[in-house]
C-alpha positions as CSV (number, residue, x, y, z in Angstrom):
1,X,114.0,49.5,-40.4
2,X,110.2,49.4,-41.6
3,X,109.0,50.2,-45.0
4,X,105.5,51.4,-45.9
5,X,105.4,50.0,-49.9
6,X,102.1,51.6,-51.8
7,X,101.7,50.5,-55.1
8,X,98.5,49.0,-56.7
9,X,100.6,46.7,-58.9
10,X,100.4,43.4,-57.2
11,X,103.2,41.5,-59.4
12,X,105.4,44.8,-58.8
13,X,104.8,45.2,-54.9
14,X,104.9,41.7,-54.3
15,X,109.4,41.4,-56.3
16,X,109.7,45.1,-54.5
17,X,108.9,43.7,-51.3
18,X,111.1,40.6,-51.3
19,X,113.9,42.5,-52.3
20,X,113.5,44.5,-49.7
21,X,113.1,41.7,-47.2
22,X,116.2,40.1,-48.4
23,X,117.6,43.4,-47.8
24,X,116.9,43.0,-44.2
25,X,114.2,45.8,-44.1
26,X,111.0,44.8,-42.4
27,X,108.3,46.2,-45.3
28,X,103.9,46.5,-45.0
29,X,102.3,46.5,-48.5
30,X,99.1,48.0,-49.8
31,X,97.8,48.6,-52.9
32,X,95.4,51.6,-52.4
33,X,95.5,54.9,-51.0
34,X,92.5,55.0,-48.8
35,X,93.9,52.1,-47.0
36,X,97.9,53.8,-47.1
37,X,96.2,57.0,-45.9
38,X,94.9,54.6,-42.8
39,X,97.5,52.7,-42.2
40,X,99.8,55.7,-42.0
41,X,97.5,57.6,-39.3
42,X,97.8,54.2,-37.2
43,X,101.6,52.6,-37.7
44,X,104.9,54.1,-37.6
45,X,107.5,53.9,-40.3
46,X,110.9,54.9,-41.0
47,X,110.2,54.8,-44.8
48,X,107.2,55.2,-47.1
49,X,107.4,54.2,-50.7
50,X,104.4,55.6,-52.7
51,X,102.9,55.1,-56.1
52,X,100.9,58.3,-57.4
53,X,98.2,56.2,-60.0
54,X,96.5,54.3,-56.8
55,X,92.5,53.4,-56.7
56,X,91.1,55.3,-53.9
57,X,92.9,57.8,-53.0
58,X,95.5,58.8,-55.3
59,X,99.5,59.2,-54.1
60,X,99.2,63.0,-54.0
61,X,96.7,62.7,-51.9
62,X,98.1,60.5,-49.4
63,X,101.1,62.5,-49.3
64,X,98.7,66.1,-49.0
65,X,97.2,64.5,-45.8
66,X,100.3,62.9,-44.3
67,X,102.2,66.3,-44.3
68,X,99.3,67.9,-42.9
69,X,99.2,65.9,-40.2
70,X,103.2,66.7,-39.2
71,X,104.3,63.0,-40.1
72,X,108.2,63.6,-41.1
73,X,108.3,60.4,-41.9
74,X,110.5,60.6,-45.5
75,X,108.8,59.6,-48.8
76,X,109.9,58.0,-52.1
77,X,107.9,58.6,-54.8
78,X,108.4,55.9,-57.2
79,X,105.4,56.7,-60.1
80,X,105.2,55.8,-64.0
81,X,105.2,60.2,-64.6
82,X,108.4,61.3,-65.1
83,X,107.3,64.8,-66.7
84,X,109.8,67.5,-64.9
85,X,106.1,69.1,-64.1
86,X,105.0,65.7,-61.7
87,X,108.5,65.5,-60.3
88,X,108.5,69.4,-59.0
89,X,104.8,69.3,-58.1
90,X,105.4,65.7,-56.3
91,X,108.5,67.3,-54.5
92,X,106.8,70.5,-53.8
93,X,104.2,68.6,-51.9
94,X,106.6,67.2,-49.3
95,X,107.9,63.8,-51.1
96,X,112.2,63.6,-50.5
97,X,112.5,61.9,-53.2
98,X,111.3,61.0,-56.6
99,X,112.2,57.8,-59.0
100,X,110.3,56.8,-62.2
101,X,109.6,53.6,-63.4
102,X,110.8,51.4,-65.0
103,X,113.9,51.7,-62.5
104,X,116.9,49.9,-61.8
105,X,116.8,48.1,-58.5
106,X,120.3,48.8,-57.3
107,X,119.8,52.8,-57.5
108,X,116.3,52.3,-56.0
109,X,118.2,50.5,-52.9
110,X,121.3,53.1,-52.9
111,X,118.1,56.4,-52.4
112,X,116.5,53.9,-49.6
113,X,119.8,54.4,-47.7
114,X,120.6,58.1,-48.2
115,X,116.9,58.8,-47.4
116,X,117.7,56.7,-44.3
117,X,121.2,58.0,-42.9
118,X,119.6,62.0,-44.1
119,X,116.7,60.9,-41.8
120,X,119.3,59.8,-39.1
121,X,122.0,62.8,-39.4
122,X,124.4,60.4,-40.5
123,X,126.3,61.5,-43.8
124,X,128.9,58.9,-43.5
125,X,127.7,55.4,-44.6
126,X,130.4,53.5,-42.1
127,X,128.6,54.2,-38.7
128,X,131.1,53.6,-35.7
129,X,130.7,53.1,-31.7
130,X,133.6,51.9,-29.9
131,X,134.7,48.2,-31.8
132,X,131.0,48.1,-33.2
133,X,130.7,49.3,-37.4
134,X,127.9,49.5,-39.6
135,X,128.3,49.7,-43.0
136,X,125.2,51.1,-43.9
137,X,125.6,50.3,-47.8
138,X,126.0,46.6,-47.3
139,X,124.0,46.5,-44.5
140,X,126.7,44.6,-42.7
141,X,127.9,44.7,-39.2
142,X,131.3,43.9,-38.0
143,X,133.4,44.1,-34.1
144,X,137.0,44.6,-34.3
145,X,138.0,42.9,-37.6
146,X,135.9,40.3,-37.1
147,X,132.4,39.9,-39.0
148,X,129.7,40.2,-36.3
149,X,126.9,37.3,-37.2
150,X,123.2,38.5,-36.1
151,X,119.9,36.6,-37.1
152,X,117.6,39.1,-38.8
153,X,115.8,40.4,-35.7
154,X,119.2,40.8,-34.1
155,X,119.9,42.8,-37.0
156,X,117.1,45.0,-37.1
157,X,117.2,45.3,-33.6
158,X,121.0,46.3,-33.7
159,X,120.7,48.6,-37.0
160,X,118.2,51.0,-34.7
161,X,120.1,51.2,-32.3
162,X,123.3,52.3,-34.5
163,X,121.3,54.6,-36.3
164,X,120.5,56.0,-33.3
165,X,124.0,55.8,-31.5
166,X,124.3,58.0,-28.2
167,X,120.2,58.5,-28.2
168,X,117.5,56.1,-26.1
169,X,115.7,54.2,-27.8
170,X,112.3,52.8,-26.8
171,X,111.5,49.0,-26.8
172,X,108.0,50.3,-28.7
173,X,109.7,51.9,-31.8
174,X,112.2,48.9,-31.7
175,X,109.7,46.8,-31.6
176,X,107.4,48.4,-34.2
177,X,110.0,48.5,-36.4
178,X,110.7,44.8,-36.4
179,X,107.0,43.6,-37.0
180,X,105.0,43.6,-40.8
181,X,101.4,44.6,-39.6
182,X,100.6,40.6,-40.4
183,X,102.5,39.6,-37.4
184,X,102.0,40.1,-33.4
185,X,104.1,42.6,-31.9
186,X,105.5,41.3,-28.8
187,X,107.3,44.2,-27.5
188,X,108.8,41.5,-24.2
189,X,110.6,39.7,-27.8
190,X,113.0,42.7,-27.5
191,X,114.2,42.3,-23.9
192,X,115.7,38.7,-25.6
193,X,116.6,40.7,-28.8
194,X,118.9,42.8,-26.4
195,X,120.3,40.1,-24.2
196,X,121.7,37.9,-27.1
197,X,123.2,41.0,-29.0
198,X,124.8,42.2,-25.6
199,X,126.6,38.1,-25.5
200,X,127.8,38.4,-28.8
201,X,129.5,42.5,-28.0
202,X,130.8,41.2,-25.3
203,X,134.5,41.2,-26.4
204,X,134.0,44.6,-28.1
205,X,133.6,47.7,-26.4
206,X,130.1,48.9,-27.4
207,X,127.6,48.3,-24.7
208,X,123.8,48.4,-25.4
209,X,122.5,50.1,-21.4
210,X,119.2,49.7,-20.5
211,X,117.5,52.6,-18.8
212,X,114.5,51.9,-17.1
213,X,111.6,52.9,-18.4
214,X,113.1,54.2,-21.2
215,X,114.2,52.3,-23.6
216,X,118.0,51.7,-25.1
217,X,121.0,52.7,-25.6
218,X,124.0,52.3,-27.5
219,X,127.1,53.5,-26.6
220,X,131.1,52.8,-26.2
221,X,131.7,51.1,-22.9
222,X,134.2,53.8,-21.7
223,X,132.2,57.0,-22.5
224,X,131.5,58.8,-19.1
């Protein structure tokens, strides 16, 4: 999952986004609106975290423009205001959520994942297919009763696909979500992705299918 993180204090956005990492989320970070407001018309995200104080454009701003360009794309306002007035006003204008700082990073984590399964039409947070669970609070997969051990692309690779259990996926959003903007996308990366989860489902029965063309998907080996 790939996090947009908008927030002119360097210190703060630089902590923020290696929690996140650790977190296993893939995460971009700028530090002014003009460039957010760029980035976002460009790059695809399954999260944006935005400051409202930013140079350049400020965070209402960016969020103005991203809604009026149909982006659904879900946003966390996370701003130093926390006058009922900002929060209504900041929700009004299309943000899903709305945290003020100082904040505790625990809670901040626990909205990133109800913002996430809302996004995905998934109320539980234990996500099943076949022998294959995600529990989407501690991030953790597992087949059968046995912990299921993934590298961090395997992870992020599998996560989408879970997320998006029974639906194709395309090996571009996979692999846009599994690049920062300062690395090279290498979409072909996925087709290995793929094949190493598929050898370690193997004595499961959730089956990732290929369809040509297409892109992915993940489904219980017996569903017709």
């Amino acid at each position: 999952m790939k996090i947009l993180l908008v927030e002119d204090n360097r210190s703060l956005s630089e902590w923020l986004a290696r929690t996140l990492q650790a977190d296993k989320y893939t995460v971009d970070c700028v530090y002014d609106g003009s460039d957010a407001d760029q980035l976002l018309r460009t790059e695809t995200y399954d999260l944006v975290i935005l400051d409202i104080a930013l140079p350049g454009l400020d965070g209402k701003a960016v969020l103005k423009r991203l809604r009026s360009r149909h982006n659904p794309v879900p946003v966390l306002i996370l701003t130093a205001y926390d006058g009922t007035r900002d929060r209504v006003e900041g929700l009004d204008i299309g943000a899903d959520d709305y945290m003020a700082k100082p904040f505790e990073v625990h809670e901040l984590e626990a909205r990133i994942r109800a913002l996430m399964r809302r996004t995905n039409q998934q109320k539980n947070p234990i996500l099943t297919c076949g022998s294959l669970v995600f529990d989407s609070n501690s991030r953790t997969f597992s087949l059968g009763e046995s912990a299921l051990a993934l590298t961090p692309r395997e992870h992020a690779v599998l996560e989408m696909l879970m997320m998006k259990s029974g639906k194709t996926v395309s090996k571009k959003s996979l692999a846009d979500s599994l690049y920062s903007i300062d690395e090279e996308v290498n979409p072909d990366a996925i087709e290995i992705y793929v094949h190493r989860i598929r050898k370690k489902l193997e004595n499961g029965d959730a089956v990732i299918v290929t369809l040509r063309g297409l892109g992915y998907l993940l489904k219980p080996r017996y569903e017709q």
